[in-house]
């Protein structure tokens, strides 16, 4: 099924969005996340300051979380 298991969350956009340790990120900005490499590729192309939808599996249930990306300096 793919996805990226969240092993830890530090302060920042992910924590503010409500992403937790143990979540599995399966989609980022409406693009399927198959592996850590695809997650990184998608994340690198996102525009700063946007709010992007993140689909996570938490305890076996899908949940969309809005994540606000930080503004670039």
GROMACS .gro file of C-alpha atoms in nm:
model
   73
    1UNK     CA    1   0.000   0.000   0.000
    2UNK     CA    2   0.299   0.233   0.043
    3UNK     CA    3   0.335   0.536   0.258
    4UNK     CA    4   0.587   0.673   0.504
    5UNK     CA    5   0.577   0.584   0.873
    6UNK     CA    6   0.625   0.885   1.099
    7UNK     CA    7   0.881   0.787   1.363
    8UNK     CA    8   0.906   1.125   1.535
    9UNK     CA    9   0.766   1.477   1.502
   10UNK     CA   10   0.951   1.790   1.608
   11UNK     CA   11   0.816   2.144   1.629
   12UNK     CA   12   0.720   2.277   1.288
   13UNK     CA   13   0.463   2.241   1.011
   14UNK     CA   14   0.399   1.869   1.067
   15UNK     CA   15   0.345   1.910   1.441
   16UNK     CA   16   0.119   2.211   1.388
   17UNK     CA   17  -0.089   2.007   1.139
   18UNK     CA   18  -0.141   1.736   1.400
   19UNK     CA   19   0.080   1.470   1.245
   20UNK     CA   20   0.178   1.221   1.517
   21UNK     CA   21   0.433   0.948   1.574
   22UNK     CA   22   0.289   0.627   1.428
   23UNK     CA   23   0.093   0.798   1.148
   24UNK     CA   24   0.152   0.668   0.797
   25UNK     CA   25   0.158   0.946   0.536
   26UNK     CA   26  -0.004   0.808   0.220
   27UNK     CA   27  -0.070   1.130   0.024
   28UNK     CA   28   0.087   1.475   0.019
   29UNK     CA   29  -0.079   1.755  -0.179
   30UNK     CA   30  -0.303   1.502  -0.356
   31UNK     CA   31  -0.003   1.294  -0.473
   32UNK     CA   32   0.043   0.934  -0.360
   33UNK     CA   33   0.340   0.874  -0.131
   34UNK     CA   34   0.489   0.531  -0.208
   35UNK     CA   35   0.822   0.567  -0.027
   36UNK     CA   36   1.046   0.813   0.153
   37UNK     CA   37   1.201   0.903  -0.182
   38UNK     CA   38   0.865   0.995  -0.337
   39UNK     CA   39   0.774   1.191  -0.022
   40UNK     CA   40   1.096   1.394  -0.051
   41UNK     CA   41   1.041   1.454  -0.424
   42UNK     CA   42   0.687   1.581  -0.368
   43UNK     CA   43   0.787   1.794  -0.068
   44UNK     CA   44   1.073   1.962  -0.256
   45UNK     CA   45   0.831   2.089  -0.523
   46UNK     CA   46   0.578   2.243  -0.281
   47UNK     CA   47   0.550   2.621  -0.267
   48UNK     CA   48   0.623   2.784   0.066
   49UNK     CA   49   0.333   2.946   0.251
   50UNK     CA   50   0.068   2.714   0.104
   51UNK     CA   51  -0.169   2.493   0.297
   52UNK     CA   52  -0.145   2.140   0.160
   53UNK     CA   53  -0.362   1.838   0.239
   54UNK     CA   54  -0.185   1.543   0.400
   55UNK     CA   55  -0.361   1.206   0.411
   56UNK     CA   56  -0.247   0.989   0.699
   57UNK     CA   57  -0.352   0.650   0.827
   58UNK     CA   58  -0.393   0.667   1.203
   59UNK     CA   59  -0.491   0.350   1.385
   60UNK     CA   60  -0.605   0.206   1.050
   61UNK     CA   61  -0.835   0.498   0.963
   62UNK     CA   62  -0.763   0.760   0.695
   63UNK     CA   63  -0.757   1.123   0.803
   64UNK     CA   64  -0.688   1.442   0.606
   65UNK     CA   65  -0.483   1.706   0.787
   66UNK     CA   66  -0.418   2.057   0.653
   67UNK     CA   67  -0.048   2.145   0.679
   68UNK     CA   68   0.069   2.505   0.638
   69UNK     CA   69   0.413   2.518   0.485
   70UNK     CA   70   0.651   2.776   0.632
   71UNK     CA   71   0.730   3.089   0.435
   72UNK     CA   72   1.073   3.087   0.273
   73UNK     CA   73   1.322   3.346   0.390
   0.00000   0.00000   0.00000
